Amino acid sequence: MVHTVPSAALRGIEAFPVQVEVAITRGTPLIQIVGLAQSAVREGRERIRSATAHSGLRVPGLRITVNLAPADIPKAGSAFDLPITVGILAAAGQVPPDRARRYAMVGELGLDGSLRPIRGGLPIALLCARCAEIDGLIVPVANLAESSAVEGIAVLGATGLDGVVAFLRGEGRLLRDSGPKLGQRPSAHLPDLRDVLGQESAKRAIEIAAAGGHNILLRGPPGTGKTMLARRLPGILPALDLPRAVEVTAVHSVAGHLPADGGLIRSPPFRAPHHTISAAGLVGGGPEPRPGEVSLAHAGVLFLDELPEFRPHSVELLRQPVEEGCVRLVRARASVNFPARFLLVAAMNACPCGYYAGGNERCTCDPDAVRRYGSRVSGPLLDRIDLHVDVRAVSWKDLSGDRRGESSRRVARRVRGVREVAAGRHANPCPNSSDSSAGTPLTNAWLDFGQLERFCRPGLEGRRLIGDAMDRLRLSARAYHRILRVSRTIADLAGSDTIRAEHVAEAIQYRSVDRSRIV
């Protein structure tokens, strides 16, 4: 007789159902796992034997065949240890088969029978909530907090195999979690914008970037506060609402970056990879595709410090995520989509020695070196960055004075107000967004072409300014559309329903890299 235990596996940040089928027959004692099980799944045979022995249970000395259905989809990871073990015990009469069939389960077994955390607890819980034929989901206790964020499914946490067996026999209980509650965002650890002395124009650009979700490039000499500005940007972004918090937590769960007993991620993520990062590390990939830094920064900030030092091939892979808000990885057996709607913040010097923008008298680079350094960042990528900001050296008066700027909390209130206005103005999802991001409120940076014509049409004087800028700076159509989006955000910050000429003029001035390339 074949006994079945429901489980699940991951494909991208989504889970798909897997039925663990177990049959025990006469023959040479062994555990044979089929159904395109990869090495980590097959190695579970030794973990199962040791865990059952330490838990006072027994694996029959017969031929045990385990099939992971559907058999034509690869299965990877160690999360099948628990359902395979329970299936074997059910087939051996040590666990009630009917009870085992009604509970989905995942978990890695230690040699002593303990349950260790697995990746993707939250996506698996989302899948199980849609399955009416199961009564609940059993997960390692370390995955209980994240999995309990899903409504419509009873999630139970177990510390070891013996506890799961006792529960299925009706002799014990498993742990429950009330589920995360979205209260105030934990912001005590976030750096405050007040710490940045001077740099009022750069702080203004950071506020515009946060309010509209616009990508920004900070260019200037070393020590001017570019990194300080970037690291304070998450503190002025709105906290994640429940649907987006679930989405972001799912990405980090699949990547294996959630801490033990970690619940929903409440603050917008901030990712700052080193410039030696590989292409797969940046956009995702690998034999078993996992999210890269662009997806881990979803709904938050991706900071690329020293942008020209990144490998050109890796940086050019950002073009599609920046434009579409997702990463599509295609493999021979399957394709996966990872959300990647992030706010890109890049920082760079103007030349190899760093001081070209701070005054030519300090710069030691010849014109060819300056030109080669700037060409490390391609025009197509710069064209996708909305705000180009020159960050000048800070004066001694600003550094030594007692006057500080606005706090992050005060700026965040304005940013939140602009985003609420934008969400109410354009309620339809962006057609270029990934499915996982569809239906979420838009920032001005993600307006489609039809919405641009409807919401971002400036007056006659503003159109004249844009026309002059297009001719003099030789801007592309993409740059034109991004100027319109930035103008809309500036108008929202000013509380204006219409885009006036001064809003357009400020948006145009943020194309400093385009101006510098004009001979």
CSV table of N, CA, C and O in Angstrom, one decimal, residues 32-43 66 68 71 73-77 80 84:
chain,number,residue,atom,x,y,z
A,32,GLN,N,15.1,4.1,-1.3
A,32,GLN,CA,15.3,4.6,-2.7
A,32,GLN,C,14.4,5.8,-2.9
A,32,GLN,O,13.2,5.7,-2.8
A,33,ILE,N,15.0,7.0,-3.2
A,33,ILE,CA,14.3,8.2,-3.4
A,33,ILE,C,14.3,8.6,-4.9
A,33,ILE,O,15.4,8.7,-5.5
A,34,VAL,N,13.1,8.6,-5.5
A,34,VAL,CA,13.0,8.9,-6.9
A,34,VAL,C,12.2,10.2,-7.1
A,34,VAL,O,11.6,10.7,-6.1
A,35,GLY,N,12.1,10.7,-8.3
A,35,GLY,CA,11.3,11.9,-8.6
A,35,GLY,C,12.2,13.1,-8.8
A,35,GLY,O,11.8,14.2,-8.3
A,36,LEU,N,13.3,12.9,-9.5
A,36,LEU,CA,14.3,14.0,-9.7
A,36,LEU,C,14.8,14.6,-8.4
A,36,LEU,O,14.8,15.8,-8.3
A,37,ALA,N,15.1,13.8,-7.5
A,37,ALA,CA,15.6,14.3,-6.2
A,37,ALA,C,17.1,14.5,-6.4
A,37,ALA,O,17.9,13.7,-6.8
A,38,GLN,N,17.5,15.8,-6.0
A,38,GLN,CA,18.9,16.1,-6.1
A,38,GLN,C,19.7,15.6,-4.9
A,38,GLN,O,19.1,15.1,-4.0
A,39,SER,N,21.0,15.9,-4.9
A,39,SER,CA,21.8,15.2,-3.9
A,39,SER,C,21.5,15.5,-2.4
A,39,SER,O,21.5,14.6,-1.6
A,40,ALA,N,21.1,16.7,-2.1
A,40,ALA,CA,20.7,17.0,-0.7
A,40,ALA,C,19.5,16.3,-0.3
A,40,ALA,O,19.4,15.9,0.9
A,41,VAL,N,18.6,16.0,-1.2
A,41,VAL,CA,17.4,15.2,-0.9
A,41,VAL,C,17.8,13.7,-0.7
A,41,VAL,O,17.4,13.1,0.3
A,42,ARG,N,18.6,13.2,-1.6
A,42,ARG,CA,19.0,11.8,-1.4
A,42,ARG,C,19.9,11.5,-0.2
A,42,ARG,O,19.8,10.5,0.4
A,43,GLU,N,20.7,12.5,0.2
A,43,GLU,CA,21.5,12.3,1.4
A,43,GLU,C,20.7,12.3,2.7
A,43,GLU,O,21.2,11.9,3.7
A,66,VAL,N,10.5,5.8,-2.2
A,66,VAL,CA,9.9,7.1,-1.9
A,66,VAL,C,9.9,7.9,-3.3
A,66,VAL,O,10.9,8.0,-4.0
A,68,LEU,N,8.8,11.5,-5.1
A,68,LEU,CA,8.4,12.9,-4.9
A,68,LEU,C,7.6,13.3,-6.2
A,68,LEU,O,8.2,13.6,-7.2
A,71,ALA,N,7.0,13.9,-10.6
A,71,ALA,CA,8.3,13.3,-10.8
A,71,ALA,C,9.1,14.0,-11.9
A,71,ALA,O,10.3,13.7,-12.0
A,73,ILE,N,9.7,17.3,-12.2
A,73,ILE,CA,10.3,18.6,-11.7
A,73,ILE,C,11.4,18.4,-10.7
A,73,ILE,O,11.2,17.6,-9.7
A,74,PRO,N,12.5,19.0,-10.9
A,74,PRO,CA,13.6,18.7,-9.9
A,74,PRO,C,13.3,19.2,-8.5
A,74,PRO,O,12.6,20.2,-8.3
A,75,LYS,N,13.7,18.4,-7.5
A,75,LYS,CA,13.5,18.8,-6.1
A,75,LYS,C,14.9,18.9,-5.5
A,75,LYS,O,15.8,18.1,-5.6
A,76,ALA,N,15.1,20.0,-4.8
A,76,ALA,CA,16.4,20.3,-4.1
A,76,ALA,C,16.2,20.7,-2.7
A,76,ALA,O,15.1,21.0,-2.3
A,77,GLY,N,17.3,20.6,-1.9
A,77,GLY,CA,17.2,21.0,-0.5
A,77,GLY,C,16.9,19.9,0.5
A,77,GLY,O,16.7,18.7,0.1
A,80,PHE,N,12.7,18.0,2.7
A,80,PHE,CA,11.9,16.8,2.6
A,80,PHE,C,12.2,15.7,3.6
A,80,PHE,O,11.6,14.7,3.6
A,84,ILE,N,9.4,12.7,4.4
A,84,ILE,CA,9.8,11.4,4.0
A,84,ILE,C,9.8,10.5,5.2
A,84,ILE,O,9.3,9.3,5.2
